[in-house]
Coordinates of C-alpha atoms in Angstrom, one line a residue:
X36 CA 98.5 69.4 131.1
X37 CA 96.8 72.8 131.2
X38 CA 93.3 72.6 129.8
X39 CA 93.5 68.8 129.4
X40 CA 90.3 66.6 129.6
X41 CA 90.2 63.2 131.2
X42 CA 87.1 61.4 130.0
X43 CA 86.3 57.8 131.0
X44 CA 89.8 57.1 132.3
X45 CA 90.5 54.4 134.9
X46 CA 93.7 53.5 136.8
X47 CA 93.3 51.0 139.6
X48 CA 94.6 52.1 143.0
X49 CA 97.0 49.1 143.2
X50 CA 98.7 50.1 139.9
X51 CA 101.5 52.5 139.4
X52 CA 100.0 55.9 140.1
X53 CA 100.0 58.7 137.5
X54 CA 102.6 61.2 138.3
X55 CA 101.3 64.8 138.2
X56 CA 104.1 66.4 140.1
X57 CA 105.4 69.6 138.6
X58 CA 102.5 69.6 136.1
X59 CA 100.3 72.6 135.3
X60 CA 96.8 71.4 136.0
X61 CA 94.9 74.6 135.4
X62 CA 91.5 74.2 133.8
X63 CA 91.8 70.4 133.8
X64 CA 88.5 68.6 133.3
X65 CA 88.0 65.2 134.9
X66 CA 84.9 63.5 133.6
X67 CA 83.8 60.0 134.7
X68 CA 87.3 59.0 135.5
X69 CA 89.1 57.4 138.4
X70 CA 92.9 57.8 138.6
X71 CA 95.5 56.8 141.2
X72 CA 97.7 59.9 141.2
X73 CA 100.7 61.5 142.8
X74 CA 100.6 65.3 142.9
X75 CA 102.2 68.2 144.7
X76 CA 98.9 69.9 145.1
X77 CA 95.5 69.0 146.4
X78 CA 93.3 67.5 143.7
X79 CA 89.5 67.5 143.5
X80 CA 87.5 64.5 144.6
X81 CA 86.3 64.2 140.9
X82 CA 89.3 61.8 140.4
X83 CA 87.7 59.2 142.6
X84 CA 84.9 56.7 142.1
X85 CA 82.9 55.0 144.8
X86 CA 84.9 52.2 146.4
X87 CA 82.6 49.4 145.2
X88 CA 82.8 50.6 141.6
X89 CA 86.6 50.8 141.9
X90 CA 86.7 47.3 143.3
X91 CA 85.0 45.7 140.3
X92 CA 86.4 48.0 137.7
X93 CA 89.9 46.8 138.6
X94 CA 88.9 43.2 137.9
X95 CA 87.8 43.9 134.3
X96 CA 91.5 43.7 133.3
X97 CA 92.0 40.2 134.8
X98 CA 93.5 37.6 132.5
X99 CA 90.7 35.2 133.6
X100 CA 87.6 35.6 131.5
X101 CA 85.4 34.4 134.4
X102 CA 86.7 37.2 136.6
X103 CA 86.1 39.8 133.8
X104 CA 82.6 38.4 133.3
X105 CA 81.7 38.7 137.0
X106 CA 83.2 42.1 137.2
X107 CA 81.2 43.5 134.3
X108 CA 78.1 41.8 135.7
X109 CA 78.6 43.5 139.1
X110 CA 79.3 46.9 137.5
X111 CA 76.2 46.7 135.4
X112 CA 74.2 45.9 138.6
X113 CA 75.6 49.0 140.4
X114 CA 74.0 51.2 137.7
X115 CA 76.7 54.0 137.9
X116 CA 77.1 55.6 134.5
X117 CA 80.7 56.7 135.2
X118 CA 81.8 53.2 134.0
X119 CA 80.2 53.5 130.6
X120 CA 83.3 54.5 128.7
X121 CA 85.3 51.8 130.4
X122 CA 82.8 49.1 129.7
X123 CA 82.9 49.9 126.0
X124 CA 86.4 48.4 125.8
X125 CA 84.9 45.1 127.0
X126 CA 82.8 45.0 123.8
X127 CA 85.9 43.7 122.0
X128 CA 86.8 41.1 124.6
X129 CA 88.0 37.8 123.1
X130 CA 85.3 35.9 125.0
X131 CA 81.8 36.2 123.7
X132 CA 80.1 36.0 127.2
X133 CA 82.1 39.0 128.4
X134 CA 81.1 40.9 125.3
X135 CA 77.5 39.9 126.0
X136 CA 77.4 41.1 129.6
X137 CA 79.2 44.3 128.7
X138 CA 76.6 45.1 126.1
X139 CA 73.8 44.2 128.5
X140 CA 75.3 46.5 131.2
X141 CA 75.6 49.4 128.7
X142 CA 72.1 48.8 127.5
X143 CA 70.8 49.2 131.1
X144 CA 72.8 52.3 131.7
X145 CA 71.5 53.9 128.5
X146 CA 67.9 52.8 128.8
X147 CA 66.6 55.6 131.0
X148 CA 68.8 58.5 129.8
X149 CA 71.5 59.3 127.3
X150 CA 75.1 58.8 128.2
X151 CA 76.3 62.1 129.6
X152 CA 79.5 62.1 127.5
X153 CA 80.2 60.9 123.9
X154 CA 76.7 59.4 123.7
X155 CA 76.8 58.9 119.9
X156 CA 80.2 57.3 119.9
X157 CA 79.2 54.8 122.6
X158 CA 76.1 53.9 120.8
X159 CA 78.0 53.3 117.6
X160 CA 80.4 51.0 119.4
X161 CA 77.6 49.2 121.1
X162 CA 75.7 48.5 117.8
X163 CA 78.8 47.3 116.1
X164 CA 77.9 44.1 117.9
X165 CA 75.0 43.6 115.6
X166 CA 77.7 41.9 113.5
X167 CA 79.3 39.9 116.3
X168 CA 80.4 36.3 115.5
X169 CA 78.2 34.9 118.3
X170 CA 74.5 34.7 117.7
X171 CA 73.6 35.5 121.3
X172 CA 75.6 38.7 121.2
X173 CA 73.9 39.7 118.0
X174 CA 70.5 39.0 119.4
X175 CA 71.2 41.2 122.4
X176 CA 72.2 44.0 120.1
X177 CA 69.1 43.5 118.1
X178 CA 67.0 43.7 121.3
X179 CA 68.7 47.0 122.2
X180 CA 67.7 48.3 118.8
X181 CA 64.1 47.8 119.9
X182 CA 64.5 49.3 123.4
X183 CA 66.8 52.2 122.6
X184 CA 65.6 53.1 119.0
X185 CA 68.9 54.6 117.8
X186 CA 68.8 56.8 114.7
X187 CA 69.5 55.2 111.3
X188 CA 72.9 56.8 110.9
X189 CA 74.1 55.1 114.1
X190 CA 73.0 51.7 112.9
X191 CA 74.4 52.2 109.4
X192 CA 77.9 52.4 110.8
X193 CA 77.7 48.6 111.5
X194 CA 76.2 47.7 108.1
X195 CA 78.7 49.9 106.2
X196 CA 81.4 47.4 106.9
X197 CA 80.3 45.5 103.9
X198 CA 82.1 48.2 101.9
X199 CA 85.5 47.3 103.4
X200 CA 88.1 45.0 101.8
X201 CA 88.7 42.7 104.8
X202 CA 86.6 39.5 104.7
X203 CA 86.1 39.7 108.4
X204 CA 84.8 43.2 108.2
X205 CA 82.5 42.3 105.3
X206 CA 81.1 39.3 107.1
X207 CA 80.5 41.5 110.2
X208 CA 78.6 44.0 108.1
X209 CA 76.5 41.2 106.5
X210 CA 75.7 39.7 109.9
X211 CA 74.8 43.2 111.2
X212 CA 72.4 43.8 108.2
X213 CA 70.8 40.4 108.7
X214 CA 70.2 40.9 112.4
X215 CA 68.9 44.4 111.9
X216 CA 66.4 43.3 109.2
X217 CA 65.2 40.6 111.5
X218 CA 64.4 43.2 114.0
X219 CA 62.1 45.1 111.6
X220 CA 61.6 45.3 107.8
X221 CA 61.8 49.1 108.3
X222 CA 65.6 48.7 108.3
X223 CA 65.9 47.1 104.9
X224 CA 66.4 50.5 103.2
X225 CA 69.8 50.7 105.0
X226 CA 71.0 47.7 102.9
X227 CA 72.8 48.4 99.6
X228 CA 71.6 45.6 97.4
X229 CA 74.0 46.6 94.6
X230 CA 76.8 45.9 97.0
X231 CA 75.3 42.5 97.8
X232 CA 75.1 41.6 94.2
X233 CA 78.8 42.5 93.8
X234 CA 79.8 40.5 96.8
X235 CA 78.0 37.4 95.4
X236 CA 81.1 37.1 93.2
X237 CA 83.5 37.5 96.1
X238 CA 86.4 35.1 96.3
X239 CA 85.4 34.1 99.8
X240 CA 82.6 31.5 99.8
X241 CA 81.5 32.4 103.3
X242 CA 80.9 36.0 102.1
X243 CA 78.8 34.7 99.2
X244 CA 76.8 32.4 101.5
X245 CA 76.1 35.2 103.9
X246 CA 75.0 37.5 101.0
X247 CA 72.5 34.9 99.9
X248 CA 71.2 34.5 103.5
X249 CA 70.7 38.3 103.7
X250 CA 68.9 38.3 100.3
X251 CA 66.5 35.7 101.8
X252 CA 65.8 37.9 104.8
X253 CA 65.2 40.9 102.5
X254 CA 62.6 38.7 100.7
X255 CA 62.5 40.9 97.6
X256 CA 61.3 39.1 94.4
X257 CA 63.6 41.2 92.3
X258 CA 66.6 39.5 93.9
X259 CA 65.5 36.0 92.6
X260 CA 67.9 35.8 89.7
X261 CA 70.9 36.4 92.1
X262 CA 69.6 33.7 94.5
X263 CA 69.1 31.2 91.7
X264 CA 72.6 31.9 90.5
X265 CA 73.9 30.6 93.8
X266 CA 72.5 27.2 93.1
X267 CA 75.3 26.7 90.6
X268 CA 78.1 28.1 92.7
X269 CA 81.4 26.2 92.6
X270 CA 81.3 25.6 96.4
X271 CA 78.9 23.2 98.0
X272 CA 78.4 25.4 101.1
X273 CA 77.2 28.3 98.9
X274 CA 74.8 26.0 97.0
X275 CA 73.4 24.9 100.4
X276 CA 73.1 28.6 101.4
X277 CA 71.2 29.3 98.2
X278 CA 68.8 26.5 98.9
X279 CA 68.2 27.7 102.5
X280 CA 67.6 31.2 101.2
X281 CA 64.8 29.9 98.9
X282 CA 63.1 28.5 102.0
X283 CA 63.0 32.0 103.5
X284 CA 61.2 33.6 100.5
X285 CA 57.5 34.4 100.4
X286 CA 57.5 33.8 96.7
X287 CA 59.6 30.7 95.9
X288 CA 60.8 29.6 92.5
X289 CA 59.3 26.5 90.8
X290 CA 60.6 23.2 92.0
X291 CA 62.2 22.6 88.6
X292 CA 64.9 25.1 89.5
X293 CA 66.0 22.9 92.4
X294 CA 65.5 19.4 90.8
X295 CA 69.0 19.4 89.1
X296 CA 70.6 19.5 92.5
X297 CA 69.3 16.0 93.3
X298 CA 72.3 14.9 91.2
X299 CA 74.8 17.2 93.0
X300 CA 78.0 15.5 93.9
X301 CA 77.7 16.7 97.5
X302 CA 75.5 14.8 99.8
X303 CA 74.6 17.8 102.0
X304 CA 73.4 19.7 98.9
X305 CA 71.2 16.8 97.8
X306 CA 69.7 16.6 101.3
X307 CA 69.0 20.3 101.4
X308 CA 67.5 20.1 97.9
X309 CA 64.9 17.6 99.0
X310 CA 64.0 19.8 102.0
X311 CA 63.7 22.8 99.7
X312 CA 61.5 20.9 97.2
X313 CA 59.3 19.9 100.0
X314 CA 58.9 23.5 101.1
X315 CA 58.1 24.6 97.5
X316 CA 55.6 21.8 96.8
X317 CA 53.9 21.3 93.5
X318 CA 56.6 19.1 92.1
X319 CA 56.5 16.2 89.6
X320 CA 57.1 13.0 91.6
X321 CA 58.7 11.4 88.6
X322 CA 61.5 14.0 88.7
X323 CA 62.5 12.7 92.1
X324 CA 63.1 9.2 90.9
X325 CA 66.9 9.8 90.6
X326 CA 67.0 10.3 94.3
X327 CA 65.4 6.9 95.0
X328 CA 68.7 5.3 94.0
X329 CA 71.0 7.8 95.7
X330 CA 74.1 6.2 97.3
X331 CA 73.1 8.1 100.5
X332 CA 70.6 6.3 102.8
X333 CA 69.7 9.6 104.3
X334 CA 68.8 11.0 100.8
X335 CA 66.7 7.9 100.0
X336 CA 64.9 8.1 103.3
X337 CA 64.0 11.8 102.8
X338 CA 62.7 11.4 99.3
X339 CA 60.6 8.4 100.4
X340 CA 59.0 10.5 103.1
X341 CA 58.5 13.3 100.6
X342 CA 56.7 11.0 98.1
X343 CA 54.5 9.4 100.7
X344 CA 50.8 10.2 100.1
X345 CA 49.2 12.4 102.7
X346 CA 47.7 10.4 105.4

C-alpha cells in the first residue's frame, strides 16, 4: 500500500471494515474519502467525514430508490465537496429522479469553484447526461451548460457517442447534440453533419428519426435534401419525424413536397402532414381534396379546419 492514493472512496461504518493490518501505509494519500478501517497503527483523521455526511452517504446504496433520492437530496444540501466523487456514481442510477437530483447536487457543488480533484473527469461524467433518456434530466444538464460554461472539449465527449456502433450510444449522442444546440446555436459547430447524413441510413428507425429531429434544430438550409428524403422512409415513425422536422425550419419547403403524404397508408402520417401543410401555408386547396374523403374522421376534421376561410 506504500504510496497509494485513495480518492473519493467511501465505506459505511456499518459495513465490513477495510483491513489495513500488516500493511505498509507510508506516503498514503487520502483525498475526500471516508473508510471504516482496521489498522495496527493510528491513522489520520483524513479517513473520516462529518457524521451527518456519513449518515446520508450510507443511504445512497439503498435498494429503495426513494431512499437514494432523499439521501442525494440531503447530501446536496450539506454542500460538502468531499461527496462529489461518490455522487457521480448516482448519475447512472436506474431511476431518472435519482440521476436528476445527483446532477443538481453536483451542479451546486461545482457552481462556486472547481472540484478539488479530477475536475475535468467529473464534468465529463456530468455532461454525459445531456444524452439521458429522460427529458428533465437532459434539461437540467442543459441548464448547467449555461451556468458552468464548460469548455467545448468537455461537451464534445457526450456528442461523440454518435460515432459508436451501439444504437443506445448513438441515440444518447444524438439527444446530447440536440439538447446542446437548444441551449445555444454557438454549439452547432460541435455536430458532425456528415455523420448525421450517414446515420440517416441506419437500420434503426429511432436513430433515423432522431437524426432528422437534430437536423431540424440545426436549421441549416443545406440539409433540406436529407430532410425531404425522410418523407419517403419505409417506417411511418420516421416519416412523421421528417414532417415534424420541417415545422422546425425557418425556411420550409413548398407544400407540394408534403401533399403526397395525404395518401400515406398510416393515419398518424396523414395527420402530421396536414399540420405541416398548415405551418407551411401557401398551398393549393384543390390538392387537399383527397383528404376530404379520408377514412379517418380525425383527418377529415383537420383538413376541414385547414380549409376554412379566415374569420
